Amino acid sequence: MRNPPLPERPSSAVGSLDRGLRLLQLLRDYGSLRVMDAAADLEISRSSAHRLLQTLAYRGFAVQDESHVYFPGPSLDAAPARLAWTKTFRALCQPHLEVLSRRSGESANLMVRVRDTVRFLGTVRAQSVYATNDRDGVVMPAHRASGGKALLATLPEEELRQLYRRSGPGGNPGLDEDEFRSLTTSLAQVSARGFAVNFEETERGVAAVGVAINDRAGHAVGAVSLSSHAARFTGLVDRTFIPLLLDTRAQIEKDLMIIDLDVRDHSK
C-alpha cells in the first residue's frame, strides 16, 4: 500500500499557528533553539520569534535555560494520557477547585499522574493580582510538582524504581542510585506529612502545595494543589493553604464515594 502524498499547505492556514508548529518541529529535530535562529528560519523578527517561544514555554512545550536557549519541554514528547475517566473526574472536582481558589485567594490546580509526569486537568485562577499562571493542559515532571510528589509518595518503592531507574534508547535516562535514594527519602517525608511542597522547582518565583486524592477503593487518582507567588507562600502555607487543601480533599473524596471512575491502569 502506497503512502498517501503529503498535504500541501492550505490557503486557509493560520500563519501564527503554522509558525508555532514549525518551532515545535525545530525543537524536536535540533534539540535546542536560540531566538535568533528561530527568527532566521521563520523569516520573522526576533521579537516575534521570542513571543512564539515564550508561548510554547508557557504551555510546557519548551523550556529556557539561563543562557536564553530553548529546549524541548515535557509537553513536547508526552504520550497521550488515554485516561477516559479524567473528564468525569475534572467535572466532579471543578466546583471544589472554584471554592478552594475563592477561599484561599490563590490559584487551584487539578492534575493526574501519567508515568513520571503530571498532566494538569484544570486551573481555577485567583481573582487577584497574585494569581499564578493557568496550567490547564501543561505537563510537568512528577517529582518536581507538588501534586506529582504527593502522588508518587503513594507508590511502593519497587514501582518508583521502575519509573526512575530505567534507561535505554528513547527512554527516561533515570536517576543514579544516590539521586533515587534522595527522591525516596523526600517522598517518605511527604507520605508522613500528608502533603507535598514545590518551592520554585517548576517555575521561578512560584511555590505550591499539593495533596493526593483517593477514589472509593483507596487508589490515588489525582492531586489538588494551591500555587502562590513564592514571596507570599511561606507565610500562608501552614495556617491557610494546608487546612484548606485537606478540607477540599475530604469533600472531593466524599463525592468519589458514590462514583465509579473505572481507573484501571491509571498509573501505567
PDB file of C-alpha atoms in Angstrom:
ATOM      1  CA  MET A   1       0.000   0.000   0.000  1.00  0.00           C
ATOM      2  CA  ARG A   2       1.412   3.356  -1.039  1.00  0.00           C
ATOM      3  CA  ASN A   3       1.918   6.099   1.473  1.00  0.00           C
ATOM      4  CA  PRO A   4      -0.526   8.970   0.943  1.00  0.00           C
ATOM      5  CA  PRO A   5       1.037  12.128  -0.525  1.00  0.00           C
ATOM      6  CA  LEU A   6       1.994  14.844   1.915  1.00  0.00           C
ATOM      7  CA  PRO A   7      -0.681  17.541   2.079  1.00  0.00           C
ATOM      8  CA  GLU A   8       0.055  20.949   0.633  1.00  0.00           C
ATOM      9  CA  ARG A   9      -0.067  23.978   2.885  1.00  0.00           C
ATOM     10  CA  PRO A  10      -3.726  25.048   2.878  1.00  0.00           C
ATOM     11  CA  SER A  11      -4.504  28.569   1.738  1.00  0.00           C
ATOM     12  CA  SER A  12      -6.560  28.972   4.922  1.00  0.00           C
ATOM     13  CA  ALA A  13      -3.651  28.058   7.235  1.00  0.00           C
ATOM     14  CA  VAL A  14      -3.344  30.262  10.309  1.00  0.00           C
ATOM     15  CA  GLY A  15       0.052  31.889   9.993  1.00  0.00           C
ATOM     16  CA  SER A  16       0.897  32.244  13.675  1.00  0.00           C
ATOM     17  CA  LEU A  17      -0.198  28.676  14.408  1.00  0.00           C
ATOM     18  CA  ASP A  18       1.845  27.371  11.493  1.00  0.00           C
ATOM     19  CA  ARG A  19       4.926  29.237  12.731  1.00  0.00           C
ATOM     20  CA  GLY A  20       4.406  27.859  16.239  1.00  0.00           C
ATOM     21  CA  LEU A  21       4.179  24.325  14.877  1.00  0.00           C
ATOM     22  CA  ARG A  22       7.336  24.885  12.844  1.00  0.00           C
ATOM     23  CA  LEU A  23       9.139  25.900  16.037  1.00  0.00           C
ATOM     24  CA  LEU A  24       7.971  22.660  17.641  1.00  0.00           C
ATOM     25  CA  GLN A  25       9.494  20.764  14.731  1.00  0.00           C
ATOM     26  CA  LEU A  26      12.780  22.638  15.127  1.00  0.00           C
ATOM     27  CA  LEU A  27      12.900  21.916  18.857  1.00  0.00           C
ATOM     28  CA  ARG A  28      12.114  18.265  18.200  1.00  0.00           C
ATOM     29  CA  ASP A  29      14.732  17.868  15.476  1.00  0.00           C
ATOM     30  CA  TYR A  30      17.579  20.103  16.706  1.00  0.00           C
ATOM     31  CA  GLY A  31      17.185  19.694  20.454  1.00  0.00           C
ATOM     32  CA  SER A  32      17.833  23.373  21.200  1.00  0.00           C
ATOM     33  CA  LEU A  33      16.992  26.720  19.668  1.00  0.00           C
ATOM     34  CA  ARG A  34      18.024  30.350  20.072  1.00  0.00           C
ATOM     35  CA  VAL A  35      15.701  33.224  19.329  1.00  0.00           C
ATOM     36  CA  MET A  36      17.959  34.441  16.515  1.00  0.00           C
ATOM     37  CA  ASP A  37      17.915  31.013  14.862  1.00  0.00           C
ATOM     38  CA  ALA A  38      14.141  30.739  15.177  1.00  0.00           C
ATOM     39  CA  ALA A  39      13.722  34.196  13.652  1.00  0.00           C
ATOM     40  CA  ALA A  40      16.028  33.335  10.745  1.00  0.00           C
ATOM     41  CA  ASP A  41      14.314  30.032   9.993  1.00  0.00           C
ATOM     42  CA  LEU A  42      10.822  31.531  10.086  1.00  0.00           C
ATOM     43  CA  GLU A  43      11.899  34.793   8.433  1.00  0.00           C
ATOM     44  CA  ILE A  44      10.303  36.880  11.150  1.00  0.00           C
ATOM     45  CA  SER A  45      11.594  39.479  13.599  1.00  0.00           C
ATOM     46  CA  ARG A  46      13.399  38.390  16.760  1.00  0.00           C
ATOM     47  CA  SER A  47      10.656  39.925  18.883  1.00  0.00           C
ATOM     48  CA  SER A  48       8.032  37.818  17.094  1.00  0.00           C
ATOM     49  CA  ALA A  49      10.150  34.688  17.480  1.00  0.00           C
ATOM     50  CA  HIS A  50      10.639  35.473  21.158  1.00  0.00           C
ATOM     51  CA  ARG A  51       6.878  35.792  21.710  1.00  0.00           C
ATOM     52  CA  LEU A  52       6.224  32.481  19.970  1.00  0.00           C
ATOM     53  CA  LEU A  53       8.869  30.674  22.004  1.00  0.00           C
ATOM     54  CA  GLN A  54       7.601  32.213  25.227  1.00  0.00           C
ATOM     55  CA  THR A  55       4.109  30.959  24.395  1.00  0.00           C
ATOM     56  CA  LEU A  56       5.468  27.446  23.845  1.00  0.00           C
ATOM     57  CA  ALA A  57       7.292  27.674  27.162  1.00  0.00           C
ATOM     58  CA  TYR A  58       4.095  28.818  28.876  1.00  0.00           C
ATOM     59  CA  ARG A  59       2.332  25.660  27.700  1.00  0.00           C
ATOM     60  CA  GLY A  60       5.236  23.384  28.584  1.00  0.00           C
ATOM     61  CA  PHE A  61       6.390  22.665  25.021  1.00  0.00           C
ATOM     62  CA  ALA A  62       9.703  24.449  25.586  1.00  0.00           C
ATOM     63  CA  VAL A  63      11.971  25.330  28.482  1.00  0.00           C
ATOM     64  CA  GLN A  64      14.569  28.080  28.628  1.00  0.00           C
ATOM     65  CA  ASP A  65      17.915  27.892  30.374  1.00  0.00           C
ATOM     66  CA  GLU A  66      19.943  30.701  31.931  1.00  0.00           C
ATOM     67  CA  SER A  67      21.669  31.333  28.597  1.00  0.00           C
ATOM     68  CA  HIS A  68      18.269  32.027  26.991  1.00  0.00           C
ATOM     69  CA  VAL A  69      18.478  28.878  24.890  1.00  0.00           C
ATOM     70  CA  TYR A  70      15.226  26.950  24.414  1.00  0.00           C
ATOM     71  CA  PHE A  71      14.991  23.170  24.728  1.00  0.00           C
ATOM     72  CA  PRO A  72      12.090  20.720  24.264  1.00  0.00           C
ATOM     73  CA  GLY A  73       9.719  20.878  27.210  1.00  0.00           C
ATOM     74  CA  PRO A  74       7.910  17.975  28.870  1.00  0.00           C
ATOM     75  CA  SER A  75       4.740  18.560  26.829  1.00  0.00           C
ATOM     76  CA  LEU A  76       6.547  18.025  23.536  1.00  0.00           C
ATOM     77  CA  ASP A  77       7.210  14.297  23.877  1.00  0.00           C
ATOM     78  CA  ALA A  78       4.387  13.450  26.254  1.00  0.00           C
ATOM     79  CA  ALA A  79       2.426  10.423  25.138  1.00  0.00           C
ATOM     80  CA  PRO A  80      -1.381  10.651  25.077  1.00  0.00           C
ATOM     81  CA  ALA A  81      -2.770  10.013  28.534  1.00  0.00           C
ATOM     82  CA  ARG A  82      -5.701   7.923  27.238  1.00  0.00           C
ATOM     83  CA  LEU A  83      -7.460   8.146  30.580  1.00  0.00           C
ATOM     84  CA  ALA A  84     -11.150   8.102  29.714  1.00  0.00           C
ATOM     85  CA  TRP A  85     -12.222   8.770  33.305  1.00  0.00           C
ATOM     86  CA  THR A  86     -10.441  12.124  33.604  1.00  0.00           C
ATOM     87  CA  LYS A  87     -13.312  14.068  32.032  1.00  0.00           C
ATOM     88  CA  THR A  88     -15.664  12.843  34.758  1.00  0.00           C
ATOM     89  CA  PHE A  89     -13.002  13.438  37.401  1.00  0.00           C
ATOM     90  CA  ARG A  90     -12.448  17.014  36.278  1.00  0.00           C
ATOM     91  CA  ALA A  91     -16.175  17.774  36.194  1.00  0.00           C
ATOM     92  CA  LEU A  92     -16.554  16.413  39.719  1.00  0.00           C
ATOM     93  CA  CYS A  93     -13.601  18.421  41.046  1.00  0.00           C
ATOM     94  CA  GLN A  94     -14.290  21.707  39.247  1.00  0.00           C
ATOM     95  CA  PRO A  95     -16.737  23.207  41.795  1.00  0.00           C
ATOM     96  CA  HIS A  96     -14.392  22.215  44.619  1.00  0.00           C
ATOM     97  CA  LEU A  97     -11.492  23.954  42.869  1.00  0.00           C
ATOM     98  CA  GLU A  98     -13.577  27.088  42.496  1.00  0.00           C
ATOM     99  CA  VAL A  99     -14.404  27.110  46.202  1.00  0.00           C
ATOM    100  CA  LEU A 100     -10.780  26.391  47.115  1.00  0.00           C
ATOM    101  CA  SER A 101      -9.487  29.250  44.983  1.00  0.00           C
ATOM    102  CA  ARG A 102     -12.076  31.649  46.363  1.00  0.00           C
ATOM    103  CA  ARG A 103     -11.384  30.709  49.990  1.00  0.00           C
ATOM    104  CA  SER A 104      -7.603  30.815  49.646  1.00  0.00           C
ATOM    105  CA  GLY A 105      -7.299  33.759  47.294  1.00  0.00           C
ATOM    106  CA  GLU A 106      -4.842  31.702  45.216  1.00  0.00           C
ATOM    107  CA  SER A 107      -4.916  29.564  42.072  1.00  0.00           C
ATOM    108  CA  ALA A 108      -6.151  25.982  42.500  1.00  0.00           C
ATOM    109  CA  ASN A 109      -4.992  23.172  40.215  1.00  0.00           C
ATOM    110  CA  LEU A 110      -6.100  19.620  39.429  1.00  0.00           C
ATOM    111  CA  MET A 111      -3.708  17.048  37.988  1.00  0.00           C
ATOM    112  CA  VAL A 112      -3.263  13.343  37.317  1.00  0.00           C
ATOM    113  CA  ARG A 113      -0.098  11.284  37.034  1.00  0.00           C
ATOM    114  CA  VAL A 114       0.908   9.591  33.788  1.00  0.00           C
ATOM    115  CA  ARG A 115       4.036   7.545  34.464  1.00  0.00           C
ATOM    116  CA  ASP A 116       6.704  10.040  35.632  1.00  0.00           C
ATOM    117  CA  THR A 117       4.798  13.195  34.655  1.00  0.00           C
ATOM    118  CA  VAL A 118       1.710  15.011  35.824  1.00  0.00           C
ATOM    119  CA  ARG A 119      -0.932  16.414  33.466  1.00  0.00           C
ATOM    120  CA  PHE A 120      -2.852  19.449  34.654  1.00  0.00           C
ATOM    121  CA  LEU A 121      -6.547  18.847  34.020  1.00  0.00           C
ATOM    122  CA  GLY A 122      -7.549  22.334  35.054  1.00  0.00           C
ATOM    123  CA  THR A 123      -6.732  25.538  36.886  1.00  0.00           C
ATOM    124  CA  VAL A 124      -9.035  27.990  38.616  1.00  0.00           C
ATOM    125  CA  ARG A 125      -7.040  31.198  38.748  1.00  0.00           C
ATOM    126  CA  ALA A 126      -7.242  33.518  41.709  1.00  0.00           C
ATOM    127  CA  GLN A 127      -9.253  36.660  41.160  1.00  0.00           C
ATOM    128  CA  SER A 128      -6.413  38.897  42.269  1.00  0.00           C
ATOM    129  CA  VAL A 129      -3.130  40.402  41.178  1.00  0.00           C
ATOM    130  CA  TYR A 130      -1.415  37.472  42.913  1.00  0.00           C
ATOM    131  CA  ALA A 131      -2.817  34.872  40.518  1.00  0.00           C
ATOM    132  CA  THR A 132      -0.266  32.419  39.155  1.00  0.00           C
ATOM    133  CA  ASN A 133      -0.403  31.186  35.575  1.00  0.00           C
ATOM    134  CA  ASP A 134      -3.123  28.985  34.142  1.00  0.00           C
ATOM    135  CA  ARG A 135      -1.632  25.490  33.906  1.00  0.00           C
ATOM    136  CA  ASP A 136      -4.539  23.777  32.131  1.00  0.00           C
ATOM    137  CA  GLY A 137      -3.086  21.107  29.829  1.00  0.00           C
ATOM    138  CA  VAL A 138       0.508  21.568  30.966  1.00  0.00           C
ATOM    139  CA  VAL A 139       2.780  18.561  31.553  1.00  0.00           C
ATOM    140  CA  MET A 140       5.410  18.664  34.319  1.00  0.00           C
ATOM    141  CA  PRO A 141       7.879  16.192  35.847  1.00  0.00           C
ATOM    142  CA  ALA A 142       6.001  14.457  38.651  1.00  0.00           C
ATOM    143  CA  HIS A 143       8.946  14.565  41.064  1.00  0.00           C
ATOM    144  CA  ARG A 144       9.083  18.379  40.904  1.00  0.00           C
ATOM    145  CA  ALA A 145       5.400  19.385  41.013  1.00  0.00           C
ATOM    146  CA  SER A 146       3.739  19.393  44.439  1.00  0.00           C
ATOM    147  CA  GLY A 147       0.780  17.301  43.312  1.00  0.00           C
ATOM    148  CA  GLY A 148       3.116  14.954  41.475  1.00  0.00           C
ATOM    149  CA  LYS A 149       5.174  14.404  44.609  1.00  0.00           C
ATOM    150  CA  ALA A 150       2.013  13.714  46.591  1.00  0.00           C
ATOM    151  CA  LEU A 151       1.009  11.070  44.032  1.00  0.00           C
ATOM    152  CA  LEU A 152       4.464   9.497  43.840  1.00  0.00           C
ATOM    153  CA  ALA A 153       4.517   9.232  47.630  1.00  0.00           C
ATOM    154  CA  THR A 154       1.648   6.731  47.441  1.00  0.00           C
ATOM    155  CA  LEU A 155       3.678   4.275  45.318  1.00  0.00           C
ATOM    156  CA  PRO A 156       5.737   1.362  46.645  1.00  0.00           C
ATOM    157  CA  GLU A 157       9.497   1.671  46.217  1.00  0.00           C
ATOM    158  CA  GLU A 158       9.646  -1.006  43.553  1.00  0.00           C
ATOM    159  CA  GLU A 159       7.267   0.911  41.330  1.00  0.00           C
ATOM    160  CA  LEU A 160       9.262   4.104  41.899  1.00  0.00           C
ATOM    161  CA  ARG A 161      12.395   2.213  40.913  1.00  0.00           C
ATOM    162  CA  GLN A 162      10.760   1.092  37.672  1.00  0.00           C
ATOM    163  CA  LEU A 163       9.836   4.700  36.913  1.00  0.00           C
ATOM    164  CA  TYR A 164      13.083   6.407  37.762  1.00  0.00           C
ATOM    165  CA  ARG A 165      15.879   3.873  37.447  1.00  0.00           C
ATOM    166  CA  ARG A 166      15.094   2.689  33.943  1.00  0.00           C
ATOM    167  CA  SER A 167      17.223   3.640  30.974  1.00  0.00           C
ATOM    168  CA  GLY A 168      17.569   2.876  27.316  1.00  0.00           C
ATOM    169  CA  PRO A 169      17.222   4.462  23.868  1.00  0.00           C
ATOM    170  CA  GLY A 170      14.323   6.892  23.822  1.00  0.00           C
ATOM    171  CA  GLY A 171      13.537   6.268  27.467  1.00  0.00           C
ATOM    172  CA  ASN A 172      13.981   8.184  30.643  1.00  0.00           C
ATOM    173  CA  PRO A 173      17.716   8.281  31.409  1.00  0.00           C
ATOM    174  CA  GLY A 174      16.711   7.736  35.014  1.00  0.00           C
ATOM    175  CA  LEU A 175      18.308   8.759  38.288  1.00  0.00           C
ATOM    176  CA  ASP A 176      21.519   7.386  39.664  1.00  0.00           C
ATOM    177  CA  GLU A 177      21.306   5.473  42.927  1.00  0.00           C
ATOM    178  CA  ASP A 178      22.105   8.479  45.144  1.00  0.00           C
ATOM    179  CA  GLU A 179      19.512  10.611  43.379  1.00  0.00           C
ATOM    180  CA  PHE A 180      16.965   7.837  43.649  1.00  0.00           C
ATOM    181  CA  ARG A 181      17.624   7.443  47.380  1.00  0.00           C
ATOM    182  CA  SER A 182      17.214  11.195  47.846  1.00  0.00           C
ATOM    183  CA  LEU A 183      13.888  11.006  45.999  1.00  0.00           C
ATOM    184  CA  THR A 184      12.555   8.119  48.078  1.00  0.00           C
ATOM    185  CA  THR A 185      13.622   9.849  51.304  1.00  0.00           C
ATOM    186  CA  SER A 186      11.803  13.047  50.355  1.00  0.00           C
ATOM    187  CA  LEU A 187       8.715  11.077  49.298  1.00  0.00           C
ATOM    188  CA  ALA A 188       8.688   9.265  52.641  1.00  0.00           C
ATOM    189  CA  GLN A 189       8.545  12.686  54.296  1.00  0.00           C
ATOM    190  CA  VAL A 190       5.667  13.668  52.001  1.00  0.00           C
ATOM    191  CA  SER A 191       3.818  10.491  52.954  1.00  0.00           C
ATOM    192  CA  ALA A 192       4.329  11.194  56.662  1.00  0.00           C
ATOM    193  CA  ARG A 193       3.145  14.804  56.378  1.00  0.00           C
ATOM    194  CA  GLY A 194       0.245  14.141  54.026  1.00  0.00           C
ATOM    195  CA  PHE A 195       1.143  16.967  51.648  1.00  0.00           C
ATOM    196  CA  ALA A 196       3.981  17.964  49.306  1.00  0.00           C
ATOM    197  CA  VAL A 197       5.648  21.299  48.590  1.00  0.00           C
ATOM    198  CA  ASN A 198       7.211  22.638  45.409  1.00  0.00           C
ATOM    199  CA  PHE A 199       9.207  25.789  46.056  1.00  0.00           C
ATOM    200  CA  GLU A 200      10.338  27.240  42.715  1.00  0.00           C
ATOM    201  CA  GLU A 201      11.137  23.782  41.339  1.00  0.00           C
ATOM    202  CA  THR A 202       8.942  24.138  38.253  1.00  0.00           C
ATOM    203  CA  GLU A 203       8.675  27.896  37.848  1.00  0.00           C
ATOM    204  CA  ARG A 204      10.814  30.716  39.153  1.00  0.00           C
ATOM    205  CA  GLY A 205       9.011  32.811  41.747  1.00  0.00           C
ATOM    206  CA  VAL A 206       6.167  30.316  42.215  1.00  0.00           C
ATOM    207  CA  ALA A 207       5.586  27.832  45.038  1.00  0.00           C
ATOM    208  CA  ALA A 208       2.822  25.273  45.521  1.00  0.00           C
ATOM    209  CA  VAL A 209       1.496  22.748  47.992  1.00  0.00           C
ATOM    210  CA  GLY A 210      -0.457  19.665  46.931  1.00  0.00           C
ATOM    211  CA  VAL A 211      -2.323  16.656  48.269  1.00  0.00           C
ATOM    212  CA  ALA A 212      -3.289  13.350  46.655  1.00  0.00           C
ATOM    213  CA  ILE A 213      -6.940  12.430  46.058  1.00  0.00           C
ATOM    214  CA  ASN A 214      -8.111   8.840  46.590  1.00  0.00           C
ATOM    215  CA  ASP A 215     -11.071   7.145  44.948  1.00  0.00           C
ATOM    216  CA  ARG A 216     -13.520   4.960  46.855  1.00  0.00           C
ATOM    217  CA  ALA A 217     -11.189   1.963  46.504  1.00  0.00           C
ATOM    218  CA  GLY A 218      -8.364   3.886  48.149  1.00  0.00           C
ATOM    219  CA  HIS A 219      -6.340   4.416  44.948  1.00  0.00           C
ATOM    220  CA  ALA A 220      -4.629   7.774  44.456  1.00  0.00           C
ATOM    221  CA  VAL A 221      -6.211   9.017  41.223  1.00  0.00           C
ATOM    222  CA  GLY A 222      -5.212  12.670  41.163  1.00  0.00           C
ATOM    223  CA  ALA A 223      -3.994  15.613  43.167  1.00  0.00           C
ATOM    224  CA  VAL A 224      -5.102  19.124  44.027  1.00  0.00           C
ATOM    225  CA  SER A 225      -2.677  21.953  44.645  1.00  0.00           C
ATOM    226  CA  LEU A 226      -2.602  25.633  45.507  1.00  0.00           C
ATOM    227  CA  SER A 227       0.012  27.749  43.775  1.00  0.00           C
ATOM    228  CA  SER A 228       1.206  31.107  45.008  1.00  0.00           C
ATOM    229  CA  HIS A 229       3.951  33.632  44.483  1.00  0.00           C
ATOM    230  CA  ALA A 230       6.940  32.385  46.454  1.00  0.00           C
ATOM    231  CA  ALA A 231       7.204  35.613  48.439  1.00  0.00           C
ATOM    232  CA  ARG A 232       3.703  35.039  49.881  1.00  0.00           C
ATOM    233  CA  PHE A 233       3.886  31.273  50.207  1.00  0.00           C
ATOM    234  CA  THR A 234       5.866  30.772  53.420  1.00  0.00           C
ATOM    235  CA  GLY A 235       3.592  32.966  55.498  1.00  0.00           C
ATOM    236  CA  LEU A 236       0.418  31.280  54.281  1.00  0.00           C
ATOM    237  CA  VAL A 237       1.173  27.613  53.658  1.00  0.00           C
ATOM    238  CA  ASP A 238       0.797  26.238  57.205  1.00  0.00           C
ATOM    239  CA  ARG A 239      -2.036  28.322  58.578  1.00  0.00           C
ATOM    240  CA  THR A 240      -4.130  28.739  55.407  1.00  0.00           C
ATOM    241  CA  PHE A 241      -3.228  26.588  52.406  1.00  0.00           C
ATOM    242  CA  ILE A 242      -2.815  23.170  54.014  1.00  0.00           C
ATOM    243  CA  PRO A 243      -6.044  23.258  56.090  1.00  0.00           C
ATOM    244  CA  LEU A 244      -7.998  24.379  53.016  1.00  0.00           C
ATOM    245  CA  LEU A 245      -6.431  21.675  50.840  1.00  0.00           C
ATOM    246  CA  LEU A 246      -7.170  18.953  53.366  1.00  0.00           C
ATOM    247  CA  ASP A 247     -10.784  20.103  53.607  1.00  0.00           C
ATOM    248  CA  THR A 248     -11.081  20.162  49.808  1.00  0.00           C
ATOM    249  CA  ARG A 249      -9.642  16.665  49.589  1.00  0.00           C
ATOM    250  CA  ALA A 250     -12.195  15.412  52.116  1.00  0.00           C
ATOM    251  CA  GLN A 251     -15.059  16.942  50.123  1.00  0.00           C
ATOM    252  CA  ILE A 252     -13.853  15.520  46.802  1.00  0.00           C
ATOM    253  CA  GLU A 253     -13.297  12.076  48.270  1.00  0.00           C
ATOM    254  CA  LYS A 254     -16.798  12.190  49.754  1.00  0.00           C
ATOM    255  CA  ASP A 255     -18.163  12.768  46.229  1.00  0.00           C
ATOM    256  CA  LEU A 256     -15.960   9.988  44.831  1.00  0.00           C
ATOM    257  CA  MET A 257     -17.518   7.515  47.247  1.00  0.00           C
ATOM    258  CA  ILE A 258     -20.635   7.410  45.067  1.00  0.00           C
ATOM    259  CA  ILE A 259     -18.899   7.391  41.666  1.00  0.00           C
ATOM    260  CA  ASP A 260     -17.010   4.582  39.935  1.00  0.00           C
ATOM    261  CA  LEU A 261     -14.311   6.264  37.815  1.00  0.00           C
ATOM    262  CA  ASP A 262     -13.032   2.951  36.412  1.00  0.00           C
ATOM    263  CA  VAL A 263      -9.401   3.956  36.876  1.00  0.00           C
ATOM    264  CA  ARG A 264      -7.835   0.639  35.873  1.00  0.00           C
ATOM    265  CA  ASP A 265      -4.283   1.101  34.586  1.00  0.00           C
ATOM    266  CA  HIS A 266      -4.337   4.782  35.570  1.00  0.00           C
ATOM    267  CA  SER A 267      -0.748   4.722  36.818  1.00  0.00           C
ATOM    268  CA  LYS A 268       0.904   2.807  33.966  1.00  0.00           C
TER     269      LYS A 268
END
